[in-house]
Short mmCIF file of N, CA and C in Angstrom, two decimals:
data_model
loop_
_atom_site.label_atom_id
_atom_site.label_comp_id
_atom_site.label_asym_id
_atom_site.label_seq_id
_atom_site.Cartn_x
_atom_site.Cartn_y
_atom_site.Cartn_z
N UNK R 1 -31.47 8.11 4.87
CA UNK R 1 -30.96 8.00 6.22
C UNK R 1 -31.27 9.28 6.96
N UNK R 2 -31.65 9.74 7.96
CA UNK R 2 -32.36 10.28 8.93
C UNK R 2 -30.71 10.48 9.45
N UNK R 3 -30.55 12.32 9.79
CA UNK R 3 -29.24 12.79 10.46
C UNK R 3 -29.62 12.09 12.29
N UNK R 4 -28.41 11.42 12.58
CA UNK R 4 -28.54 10.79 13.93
C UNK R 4 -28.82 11.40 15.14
N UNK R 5 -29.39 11.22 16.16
CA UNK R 5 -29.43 12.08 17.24
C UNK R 5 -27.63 11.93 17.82
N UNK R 6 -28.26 13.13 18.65
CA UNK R 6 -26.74 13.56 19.43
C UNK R 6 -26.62 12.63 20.82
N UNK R 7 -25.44 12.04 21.17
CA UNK R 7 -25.09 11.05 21.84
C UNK R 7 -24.32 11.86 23.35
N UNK R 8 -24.07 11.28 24.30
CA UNK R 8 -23.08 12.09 25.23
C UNK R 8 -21.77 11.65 24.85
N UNK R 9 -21.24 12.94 24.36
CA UNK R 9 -19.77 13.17 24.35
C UNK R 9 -18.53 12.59 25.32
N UNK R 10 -18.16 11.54 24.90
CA UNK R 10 -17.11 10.87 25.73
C UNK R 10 -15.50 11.13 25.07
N UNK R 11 -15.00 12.11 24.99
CA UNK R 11 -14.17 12.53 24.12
C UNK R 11 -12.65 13.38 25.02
N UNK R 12 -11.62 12.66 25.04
CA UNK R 12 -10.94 13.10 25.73
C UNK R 12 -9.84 14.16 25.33
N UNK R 13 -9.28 15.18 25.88
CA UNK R 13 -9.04 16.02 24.66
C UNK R 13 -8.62 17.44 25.23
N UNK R 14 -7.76 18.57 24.64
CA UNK R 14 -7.86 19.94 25.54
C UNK R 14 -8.82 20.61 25.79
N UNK R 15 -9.61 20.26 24.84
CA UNK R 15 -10.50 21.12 24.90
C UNK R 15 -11.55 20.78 26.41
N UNK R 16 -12.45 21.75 26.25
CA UNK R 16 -13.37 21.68 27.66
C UNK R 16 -14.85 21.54 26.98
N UNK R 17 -15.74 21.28 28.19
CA UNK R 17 -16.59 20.48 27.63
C UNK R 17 -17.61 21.39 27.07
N UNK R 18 -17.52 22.89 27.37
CA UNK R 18 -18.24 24.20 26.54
C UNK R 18 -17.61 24.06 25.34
N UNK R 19 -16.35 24.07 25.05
CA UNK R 19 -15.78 24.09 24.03
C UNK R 19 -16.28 22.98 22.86
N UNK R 20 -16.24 21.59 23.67
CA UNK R 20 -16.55 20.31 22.65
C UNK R 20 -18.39 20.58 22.27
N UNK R 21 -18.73 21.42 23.29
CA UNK R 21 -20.36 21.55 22.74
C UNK R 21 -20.84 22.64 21.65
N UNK R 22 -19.59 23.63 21.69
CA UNK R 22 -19.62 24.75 21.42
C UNK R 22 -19.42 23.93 19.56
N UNK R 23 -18.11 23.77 19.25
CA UNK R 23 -17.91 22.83 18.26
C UNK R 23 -18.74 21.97 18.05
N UNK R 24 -19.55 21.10 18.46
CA UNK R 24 -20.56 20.25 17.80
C UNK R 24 -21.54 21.00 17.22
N UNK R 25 -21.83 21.83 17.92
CA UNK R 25 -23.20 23.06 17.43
C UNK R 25 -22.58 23.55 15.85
N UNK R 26 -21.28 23.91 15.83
CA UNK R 26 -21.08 24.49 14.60
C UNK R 26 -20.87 22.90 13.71
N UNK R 27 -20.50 22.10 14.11
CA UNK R 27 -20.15 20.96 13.05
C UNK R 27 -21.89 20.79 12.82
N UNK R 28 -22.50 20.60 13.58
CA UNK R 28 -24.09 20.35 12.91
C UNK R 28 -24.35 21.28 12.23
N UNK R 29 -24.42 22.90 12.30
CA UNK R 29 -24.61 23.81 11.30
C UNK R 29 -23.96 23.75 10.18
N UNK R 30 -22.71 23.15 10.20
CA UNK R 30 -21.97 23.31 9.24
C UNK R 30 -22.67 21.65 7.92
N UNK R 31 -22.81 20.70 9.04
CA UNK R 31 -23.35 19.23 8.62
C UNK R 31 -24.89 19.49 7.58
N UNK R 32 -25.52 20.50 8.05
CA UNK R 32 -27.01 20.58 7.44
C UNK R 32 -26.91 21.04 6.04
N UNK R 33 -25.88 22.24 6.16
CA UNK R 33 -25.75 23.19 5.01
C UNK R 33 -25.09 22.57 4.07
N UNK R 34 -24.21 21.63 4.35
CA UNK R 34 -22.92 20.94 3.18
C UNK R 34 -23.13 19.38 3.21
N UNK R 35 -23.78 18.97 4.19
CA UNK R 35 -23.64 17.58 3.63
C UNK R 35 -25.22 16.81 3.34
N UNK R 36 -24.79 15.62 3.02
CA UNK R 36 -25.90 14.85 2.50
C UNK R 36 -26.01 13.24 3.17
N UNK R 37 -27.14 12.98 3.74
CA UNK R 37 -27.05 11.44 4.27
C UNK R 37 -27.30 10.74 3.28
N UNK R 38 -26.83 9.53 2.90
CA UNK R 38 -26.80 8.38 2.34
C UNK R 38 -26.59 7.13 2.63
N UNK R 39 -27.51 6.63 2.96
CA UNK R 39 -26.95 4.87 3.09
C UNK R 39 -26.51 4.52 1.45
N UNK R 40 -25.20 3.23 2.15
CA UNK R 40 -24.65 2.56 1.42
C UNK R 40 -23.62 3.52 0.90
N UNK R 41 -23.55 4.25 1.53
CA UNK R 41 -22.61 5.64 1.25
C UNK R 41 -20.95 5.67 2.16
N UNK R 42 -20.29 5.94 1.99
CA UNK R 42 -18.97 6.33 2.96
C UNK R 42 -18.96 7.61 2.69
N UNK R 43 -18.24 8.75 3.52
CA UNK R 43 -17.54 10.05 3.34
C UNK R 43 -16.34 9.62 3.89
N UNK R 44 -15.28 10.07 3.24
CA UNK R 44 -13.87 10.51 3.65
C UNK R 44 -13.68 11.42 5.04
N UNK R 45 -13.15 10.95 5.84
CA UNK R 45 -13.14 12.19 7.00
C UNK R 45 -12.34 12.87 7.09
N UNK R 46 -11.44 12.49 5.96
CA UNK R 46 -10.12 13.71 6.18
C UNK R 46 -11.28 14.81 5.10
N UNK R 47 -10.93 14.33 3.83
CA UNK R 47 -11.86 15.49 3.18
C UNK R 47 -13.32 16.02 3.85
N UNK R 48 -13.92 15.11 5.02
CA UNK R 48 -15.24 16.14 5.04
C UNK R 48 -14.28 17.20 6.04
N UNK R 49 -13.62 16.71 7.07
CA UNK R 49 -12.51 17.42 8.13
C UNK R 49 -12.15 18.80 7.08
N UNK R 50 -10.94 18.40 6.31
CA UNK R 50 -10.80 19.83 5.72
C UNK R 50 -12.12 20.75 5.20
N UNK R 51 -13.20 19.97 4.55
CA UNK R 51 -14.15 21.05 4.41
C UNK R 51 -14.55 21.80 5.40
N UNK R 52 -14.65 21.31 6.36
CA UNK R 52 -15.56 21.43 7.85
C UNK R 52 -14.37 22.97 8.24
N UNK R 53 -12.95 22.68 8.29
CA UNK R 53 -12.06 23.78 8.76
C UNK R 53 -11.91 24.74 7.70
N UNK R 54 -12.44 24.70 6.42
CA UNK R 54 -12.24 26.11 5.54
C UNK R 54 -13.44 26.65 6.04
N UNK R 55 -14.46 25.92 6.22
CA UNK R 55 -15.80 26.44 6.47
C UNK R 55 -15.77 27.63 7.67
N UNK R 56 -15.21 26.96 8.34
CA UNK R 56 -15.17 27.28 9.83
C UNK R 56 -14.22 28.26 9.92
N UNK R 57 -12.64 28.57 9.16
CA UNK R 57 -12.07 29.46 8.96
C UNK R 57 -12.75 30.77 8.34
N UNK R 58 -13.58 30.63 7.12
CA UNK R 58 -14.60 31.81 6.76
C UNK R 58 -15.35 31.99 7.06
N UNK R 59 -16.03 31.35 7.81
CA UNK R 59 -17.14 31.96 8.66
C UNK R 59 -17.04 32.65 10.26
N UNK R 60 -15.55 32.49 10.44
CA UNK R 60 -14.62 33.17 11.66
C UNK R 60 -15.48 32.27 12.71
N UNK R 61 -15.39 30.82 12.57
CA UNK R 61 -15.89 30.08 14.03
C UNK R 61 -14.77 29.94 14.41
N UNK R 62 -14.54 30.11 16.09
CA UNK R 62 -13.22 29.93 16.71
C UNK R 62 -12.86 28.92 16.88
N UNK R 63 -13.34 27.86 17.02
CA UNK R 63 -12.90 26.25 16.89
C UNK R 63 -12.98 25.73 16.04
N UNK R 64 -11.95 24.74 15.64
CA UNK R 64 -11.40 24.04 14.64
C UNK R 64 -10.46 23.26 15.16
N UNK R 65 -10.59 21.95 14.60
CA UNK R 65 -10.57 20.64 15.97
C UNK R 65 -9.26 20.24 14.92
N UNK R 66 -8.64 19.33 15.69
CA UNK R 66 -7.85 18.19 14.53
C UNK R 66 -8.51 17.02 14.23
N UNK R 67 -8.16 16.37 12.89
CA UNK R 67 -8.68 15.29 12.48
C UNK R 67 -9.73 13.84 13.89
N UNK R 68 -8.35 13.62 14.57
CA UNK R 68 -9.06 12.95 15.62
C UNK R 68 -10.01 12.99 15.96
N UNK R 69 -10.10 14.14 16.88
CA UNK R 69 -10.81 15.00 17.28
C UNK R 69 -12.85 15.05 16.64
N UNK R 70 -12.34 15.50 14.87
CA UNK R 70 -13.58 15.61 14.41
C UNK R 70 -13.71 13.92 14.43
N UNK R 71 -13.23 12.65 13.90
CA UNK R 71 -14.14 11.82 13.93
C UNK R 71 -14.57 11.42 15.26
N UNK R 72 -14.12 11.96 16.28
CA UNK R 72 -14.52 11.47 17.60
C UNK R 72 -15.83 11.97 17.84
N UNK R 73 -16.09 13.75 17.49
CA UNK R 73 -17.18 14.37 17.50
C UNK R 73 -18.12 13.65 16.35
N UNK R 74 -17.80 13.04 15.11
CA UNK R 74 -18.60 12.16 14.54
C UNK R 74 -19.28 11.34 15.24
N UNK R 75 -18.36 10.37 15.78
CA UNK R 75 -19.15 9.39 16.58
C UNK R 75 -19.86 9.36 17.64
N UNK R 76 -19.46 10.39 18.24
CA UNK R 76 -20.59 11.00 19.58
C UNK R 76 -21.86 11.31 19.03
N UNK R 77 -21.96 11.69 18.14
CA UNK R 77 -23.37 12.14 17.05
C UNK R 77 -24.14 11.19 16.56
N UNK R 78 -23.66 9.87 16.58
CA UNK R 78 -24.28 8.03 16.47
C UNK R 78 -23.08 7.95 14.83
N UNK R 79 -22.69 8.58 14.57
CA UNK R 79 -22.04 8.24 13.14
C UNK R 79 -21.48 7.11 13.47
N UNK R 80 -21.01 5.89 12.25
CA UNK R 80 -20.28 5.22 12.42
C UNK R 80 -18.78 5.58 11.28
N UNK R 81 -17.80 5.58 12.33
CA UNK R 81 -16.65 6.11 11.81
C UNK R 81 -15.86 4.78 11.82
N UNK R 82 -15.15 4.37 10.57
CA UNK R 82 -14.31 3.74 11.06
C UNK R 82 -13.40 3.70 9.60
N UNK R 83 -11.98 3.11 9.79
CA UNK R 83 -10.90 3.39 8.77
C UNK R 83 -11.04 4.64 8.15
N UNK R 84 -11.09 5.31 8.35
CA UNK R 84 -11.07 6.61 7.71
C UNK R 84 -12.37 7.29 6.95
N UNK R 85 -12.87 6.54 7.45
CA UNK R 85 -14.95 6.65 6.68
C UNK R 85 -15.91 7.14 7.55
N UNK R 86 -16.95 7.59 6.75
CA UNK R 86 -18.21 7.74 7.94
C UNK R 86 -19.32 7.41 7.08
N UNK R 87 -19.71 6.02 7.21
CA UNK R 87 -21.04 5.65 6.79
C UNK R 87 -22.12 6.77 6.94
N UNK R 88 -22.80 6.52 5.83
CA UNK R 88 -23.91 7.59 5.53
C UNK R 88 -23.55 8.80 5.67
N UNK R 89 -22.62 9.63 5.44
CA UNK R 89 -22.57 11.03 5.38
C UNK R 89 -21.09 11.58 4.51
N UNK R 90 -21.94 12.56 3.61
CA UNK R 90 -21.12 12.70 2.15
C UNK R 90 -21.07 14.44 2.14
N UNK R 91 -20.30 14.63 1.36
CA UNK R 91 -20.39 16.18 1.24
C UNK R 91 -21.37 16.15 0.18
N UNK R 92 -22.62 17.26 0.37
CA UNK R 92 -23.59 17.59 -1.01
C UNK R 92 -22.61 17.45 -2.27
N UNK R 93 -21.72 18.06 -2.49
CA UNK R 93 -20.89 18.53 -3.68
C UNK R 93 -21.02 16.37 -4.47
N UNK R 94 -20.35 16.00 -3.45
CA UNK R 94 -20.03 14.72 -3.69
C UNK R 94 -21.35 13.87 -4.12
N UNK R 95 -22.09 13.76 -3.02
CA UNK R 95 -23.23 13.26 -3.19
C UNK R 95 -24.20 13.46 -4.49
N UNK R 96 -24.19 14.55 -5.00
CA UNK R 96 -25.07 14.72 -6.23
C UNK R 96 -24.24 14.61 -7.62
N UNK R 97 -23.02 14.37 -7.61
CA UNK R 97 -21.86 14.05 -8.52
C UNK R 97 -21.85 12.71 -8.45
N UNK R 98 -22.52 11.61 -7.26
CA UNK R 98 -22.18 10.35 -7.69
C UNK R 98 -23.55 9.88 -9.08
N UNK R 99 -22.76 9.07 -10.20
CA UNK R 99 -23.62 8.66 -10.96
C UNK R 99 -25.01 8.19 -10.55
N UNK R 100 -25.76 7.57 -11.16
CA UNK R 100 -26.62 7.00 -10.64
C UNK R 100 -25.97 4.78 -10.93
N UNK R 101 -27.19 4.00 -10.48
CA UNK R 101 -26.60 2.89 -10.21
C UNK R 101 -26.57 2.34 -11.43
N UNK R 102 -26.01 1.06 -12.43
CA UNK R 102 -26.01 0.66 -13.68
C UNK R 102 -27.43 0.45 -14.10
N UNK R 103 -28.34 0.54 -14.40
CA UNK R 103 -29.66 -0.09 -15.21
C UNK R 103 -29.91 -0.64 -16.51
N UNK R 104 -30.48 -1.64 -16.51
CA UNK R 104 -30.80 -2.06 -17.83
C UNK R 104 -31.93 -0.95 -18.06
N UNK R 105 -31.76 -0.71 -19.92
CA UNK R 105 -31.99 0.21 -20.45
C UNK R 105 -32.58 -0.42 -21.71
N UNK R 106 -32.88 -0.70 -22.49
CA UNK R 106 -33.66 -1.34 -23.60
C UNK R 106 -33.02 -2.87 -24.25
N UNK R 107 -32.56 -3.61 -23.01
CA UNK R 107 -31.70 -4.67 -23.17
C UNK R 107 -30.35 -4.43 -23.24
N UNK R 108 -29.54 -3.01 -22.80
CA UNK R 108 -28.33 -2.86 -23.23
C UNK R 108 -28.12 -2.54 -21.77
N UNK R 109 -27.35 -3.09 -21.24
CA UNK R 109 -26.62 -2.66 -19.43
C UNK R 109 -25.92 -1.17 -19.99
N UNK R 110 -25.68 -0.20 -18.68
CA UNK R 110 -25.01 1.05 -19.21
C UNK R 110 -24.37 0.55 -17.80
N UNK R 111 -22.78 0.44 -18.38
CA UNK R 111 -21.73 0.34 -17.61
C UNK R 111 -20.87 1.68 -17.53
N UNK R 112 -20.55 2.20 -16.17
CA UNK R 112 -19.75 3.04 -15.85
C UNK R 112 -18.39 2.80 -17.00
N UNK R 113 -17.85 3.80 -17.50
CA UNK R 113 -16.55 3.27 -18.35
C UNK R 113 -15.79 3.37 -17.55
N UNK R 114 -14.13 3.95 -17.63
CA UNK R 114 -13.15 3.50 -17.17
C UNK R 114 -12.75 3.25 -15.31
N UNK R 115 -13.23 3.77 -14.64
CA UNK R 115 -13.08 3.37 -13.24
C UNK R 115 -13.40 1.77 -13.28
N UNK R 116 -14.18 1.76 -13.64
CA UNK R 116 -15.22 0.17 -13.29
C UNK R 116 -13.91 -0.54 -14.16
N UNK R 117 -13.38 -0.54 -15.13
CA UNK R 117 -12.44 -1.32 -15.99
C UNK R 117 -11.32 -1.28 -14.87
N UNK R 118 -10.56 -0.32 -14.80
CA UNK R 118 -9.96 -0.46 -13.83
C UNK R 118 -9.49 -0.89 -12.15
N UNK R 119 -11.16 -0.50 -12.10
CA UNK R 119 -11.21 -0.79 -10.24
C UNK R 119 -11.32 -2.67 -10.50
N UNK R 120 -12.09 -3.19 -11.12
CA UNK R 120 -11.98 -4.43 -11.56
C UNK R 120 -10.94 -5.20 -12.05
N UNK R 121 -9.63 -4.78 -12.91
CA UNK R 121 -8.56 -5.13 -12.66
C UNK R 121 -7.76 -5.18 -11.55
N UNK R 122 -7.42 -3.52 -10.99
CA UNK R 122 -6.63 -3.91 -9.70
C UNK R 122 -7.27 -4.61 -8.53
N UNK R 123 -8.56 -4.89 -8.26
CA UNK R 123 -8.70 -6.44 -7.35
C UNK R 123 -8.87 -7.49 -7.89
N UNK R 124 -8.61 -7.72 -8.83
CA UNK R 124 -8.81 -9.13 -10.01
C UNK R 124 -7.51 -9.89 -8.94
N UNK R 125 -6.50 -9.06 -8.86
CA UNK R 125 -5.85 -10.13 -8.03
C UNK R 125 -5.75 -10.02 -6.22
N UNK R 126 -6.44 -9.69 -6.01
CA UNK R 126 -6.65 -9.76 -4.16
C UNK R 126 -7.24 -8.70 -3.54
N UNK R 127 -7.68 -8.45 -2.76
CA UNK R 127 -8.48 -7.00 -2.06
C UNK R 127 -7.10 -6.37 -1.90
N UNK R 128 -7.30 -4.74 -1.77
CA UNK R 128 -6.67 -3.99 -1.72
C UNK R 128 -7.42 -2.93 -0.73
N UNK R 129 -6.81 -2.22 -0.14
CA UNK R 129 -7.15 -1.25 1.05
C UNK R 129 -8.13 -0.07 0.46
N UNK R 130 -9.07 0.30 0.96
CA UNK R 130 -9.86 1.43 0.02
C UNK R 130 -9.10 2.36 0.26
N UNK R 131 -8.43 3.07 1.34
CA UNK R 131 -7.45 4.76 0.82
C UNK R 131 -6.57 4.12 0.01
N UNK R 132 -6.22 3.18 -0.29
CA UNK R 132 -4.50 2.73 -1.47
C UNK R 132 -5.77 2.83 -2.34
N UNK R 133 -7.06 2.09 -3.23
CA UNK R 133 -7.29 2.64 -4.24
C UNK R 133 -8.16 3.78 -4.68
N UNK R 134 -8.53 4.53 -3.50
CA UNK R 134 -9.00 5.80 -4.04
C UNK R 134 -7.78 6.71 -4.15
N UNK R 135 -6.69 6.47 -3.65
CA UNK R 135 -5.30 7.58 -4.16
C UNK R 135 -4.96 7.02 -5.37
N UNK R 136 -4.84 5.76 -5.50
CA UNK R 136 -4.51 5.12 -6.79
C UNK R 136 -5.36 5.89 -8.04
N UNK R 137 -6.68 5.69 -8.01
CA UNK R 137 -7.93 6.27 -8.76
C UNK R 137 -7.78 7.19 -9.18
N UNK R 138 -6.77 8.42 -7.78
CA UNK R 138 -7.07 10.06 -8.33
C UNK R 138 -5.57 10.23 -8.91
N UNK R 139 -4.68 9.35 -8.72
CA UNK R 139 -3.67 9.45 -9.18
C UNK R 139 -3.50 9.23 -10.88
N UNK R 140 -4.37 8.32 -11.20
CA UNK R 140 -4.52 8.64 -12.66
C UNK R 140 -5.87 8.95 -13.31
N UNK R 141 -6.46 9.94 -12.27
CA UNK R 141 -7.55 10.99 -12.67
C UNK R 141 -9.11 10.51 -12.93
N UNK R 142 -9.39 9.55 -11.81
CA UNK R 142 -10.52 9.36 -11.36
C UNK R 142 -10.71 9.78 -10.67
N UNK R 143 -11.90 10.50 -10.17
CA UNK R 143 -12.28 11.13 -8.80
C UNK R 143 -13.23 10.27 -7.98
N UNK R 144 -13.52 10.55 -6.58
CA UNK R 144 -13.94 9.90 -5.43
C UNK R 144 -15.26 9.89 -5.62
N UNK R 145 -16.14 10.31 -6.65
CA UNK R 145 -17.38 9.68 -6.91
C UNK R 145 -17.43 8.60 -7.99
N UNK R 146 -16.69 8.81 -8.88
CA UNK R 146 -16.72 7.60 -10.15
C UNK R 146 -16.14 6.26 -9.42
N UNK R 147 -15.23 6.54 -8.28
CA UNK R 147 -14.46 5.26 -8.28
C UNK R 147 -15.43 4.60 -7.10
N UNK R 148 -15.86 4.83 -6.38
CA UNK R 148 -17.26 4.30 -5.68
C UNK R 148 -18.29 3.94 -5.88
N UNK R 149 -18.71 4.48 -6.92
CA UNK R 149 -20.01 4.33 -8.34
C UNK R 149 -19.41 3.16 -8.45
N UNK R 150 -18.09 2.84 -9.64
CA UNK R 150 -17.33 1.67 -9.48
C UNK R 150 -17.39 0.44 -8.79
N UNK R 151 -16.77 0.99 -7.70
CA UNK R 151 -17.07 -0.41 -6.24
C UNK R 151 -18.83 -0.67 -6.27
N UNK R 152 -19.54 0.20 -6.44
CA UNK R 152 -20.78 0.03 -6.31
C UNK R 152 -21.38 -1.17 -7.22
N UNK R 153 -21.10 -0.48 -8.50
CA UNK R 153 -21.12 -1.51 -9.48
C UNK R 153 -21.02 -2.78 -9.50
N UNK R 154 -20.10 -3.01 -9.39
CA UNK R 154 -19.11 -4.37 -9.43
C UNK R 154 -19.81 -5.12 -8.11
N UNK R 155 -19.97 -4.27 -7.08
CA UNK R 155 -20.71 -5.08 -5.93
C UNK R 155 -19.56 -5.32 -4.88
N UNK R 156 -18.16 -4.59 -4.74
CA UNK R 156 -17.68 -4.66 -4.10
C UNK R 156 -17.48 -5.20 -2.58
N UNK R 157 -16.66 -6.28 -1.90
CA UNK R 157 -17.34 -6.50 -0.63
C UNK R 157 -16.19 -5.35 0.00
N UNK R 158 -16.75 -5.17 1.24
CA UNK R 158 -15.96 -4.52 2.37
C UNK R 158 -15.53 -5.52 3.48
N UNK R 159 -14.21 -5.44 3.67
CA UNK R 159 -13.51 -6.37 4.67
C UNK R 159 -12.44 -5.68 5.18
N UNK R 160 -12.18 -6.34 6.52
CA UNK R 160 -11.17 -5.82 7.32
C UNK R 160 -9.87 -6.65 7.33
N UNK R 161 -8.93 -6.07 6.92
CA UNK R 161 -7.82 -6.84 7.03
C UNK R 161 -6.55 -6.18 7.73
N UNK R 162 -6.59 -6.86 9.07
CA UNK R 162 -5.30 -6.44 9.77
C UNK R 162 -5.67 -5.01 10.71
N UNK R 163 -6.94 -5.02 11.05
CA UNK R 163 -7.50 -3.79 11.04
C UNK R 163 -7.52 -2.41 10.30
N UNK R 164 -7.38 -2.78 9.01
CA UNK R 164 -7.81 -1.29 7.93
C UNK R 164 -9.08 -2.27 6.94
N UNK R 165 -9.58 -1.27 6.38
CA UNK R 165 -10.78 -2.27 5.08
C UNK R 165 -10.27 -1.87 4.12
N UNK R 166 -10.09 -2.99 3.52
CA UNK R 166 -10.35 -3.02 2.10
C UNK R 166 -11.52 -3.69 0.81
N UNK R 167 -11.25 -3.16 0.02
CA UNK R 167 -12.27 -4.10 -1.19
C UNK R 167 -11.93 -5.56 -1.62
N UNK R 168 -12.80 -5.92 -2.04
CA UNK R 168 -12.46 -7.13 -2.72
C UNK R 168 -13.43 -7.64 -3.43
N UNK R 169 -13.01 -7.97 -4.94
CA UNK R 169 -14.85 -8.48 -5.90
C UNK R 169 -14.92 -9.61 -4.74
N UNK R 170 -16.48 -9.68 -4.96
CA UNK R 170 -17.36 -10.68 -4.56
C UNK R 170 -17.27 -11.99 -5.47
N UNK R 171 -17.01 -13.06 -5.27
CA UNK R 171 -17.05 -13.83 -6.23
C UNK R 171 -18.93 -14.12 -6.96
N UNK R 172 -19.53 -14.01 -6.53
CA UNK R 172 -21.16 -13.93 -6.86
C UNK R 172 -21.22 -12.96 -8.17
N UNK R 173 -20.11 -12.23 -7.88
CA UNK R 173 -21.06 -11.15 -8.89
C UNK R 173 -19.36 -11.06 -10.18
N UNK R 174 -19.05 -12.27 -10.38
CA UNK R 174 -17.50 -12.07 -11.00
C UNK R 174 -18.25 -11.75 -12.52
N UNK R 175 -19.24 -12.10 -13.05
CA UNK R 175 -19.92 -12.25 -14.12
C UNK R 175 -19.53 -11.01 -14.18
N UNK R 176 -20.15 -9.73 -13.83
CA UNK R 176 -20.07 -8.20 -13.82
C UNK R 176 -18.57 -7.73 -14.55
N UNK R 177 -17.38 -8.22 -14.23
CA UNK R 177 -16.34 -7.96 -14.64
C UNK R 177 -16.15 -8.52 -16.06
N UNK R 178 -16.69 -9.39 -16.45
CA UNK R 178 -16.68 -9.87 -17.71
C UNK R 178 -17.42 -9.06 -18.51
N UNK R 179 -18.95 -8.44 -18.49
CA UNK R 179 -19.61 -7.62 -19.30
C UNK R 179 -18.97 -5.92 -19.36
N UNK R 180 -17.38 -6.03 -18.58
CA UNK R 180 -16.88 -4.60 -19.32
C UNK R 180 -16.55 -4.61 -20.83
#
């Protein structure tokens, strides 16, 4: 994925419009050095947000936005932000920590172990919201690349319910849950 061109800023807000330009300039400096594009990818925007404000705290940039705020400056940038995500854009850290995808390997599938067992039980019975199971995940010590690897796996669909998304197996691919 190709970093998006910059869009006109429609962003309502205290700040002024030197200010909101002033801040985009550092969120792109800050975007080149730490993150990574990926399709088929989500980033967290609270976690890229807090990275973005330690960054910006040690490197003494004077602006530092609130949450809102940064996904708004996301989306002025062409990102697509939505439920708490930003398609195609990951923190490096994250991005090179996600596994790679399952492959057959000399007739033997190599299945992710325990996320995939698990993320496959808790929607065995209905979609569930993706922030309820990535807190779920880290709550008993999966982290936010295995449990996406996971959804990946399995073939997870994305749906909106009630306006938040959640997961839900695909019935096409229910076979997958059986070869854990």
């Amino acid at each position: 994925m190709t970093q998006p061109q910059q869009a006109e800023m429609q962003i309502t807000d205290t700040l002024t419009q030197d200010e909101l330009d002033e801040l985009a300039k550092h969120l792109g400096d800050w975007a080149m050095k730490f993150c990574a594009w990926k399709d088929h990818s989500y980033g967290a925007t609270r976690r890229l947000h807090e990275e973005y404000c330690t960054w910006a705290d040690q490197n003494a940039k004077p602006l530092i936005c609130d949450l809102s705020t940064f996904e708004s400056l996301l989306t002025a940038q062409g990102f697509d932000v939505q439920g708490g995500f930003v398609h195609g854009m990951l923190l490096l850290a994250d991005a090179t920590a996600v596994a790679p995808r399952p492959r057959k390997a000399t007739g033997i599938v190599r299945v992710p172990p325990g996320p995939t067992q698990w993320l496959a039980a808790l929607l065995g019975d209905g979609p569930k919201s993706i922030g309820d199971c990535l807190k779920a995940a880290r709550r008993i010590g999966y982290g936010y690349a295995s449990t996406i690897s996971a959804a990946e796996y399995l073939r997870v669909d994305k749906v909106s319910v009630g306006g938040e998304f959640h997961w839900k197996l695909d019935p096409h691919y229910q076979h997958l849950t059986a070869t854990l």
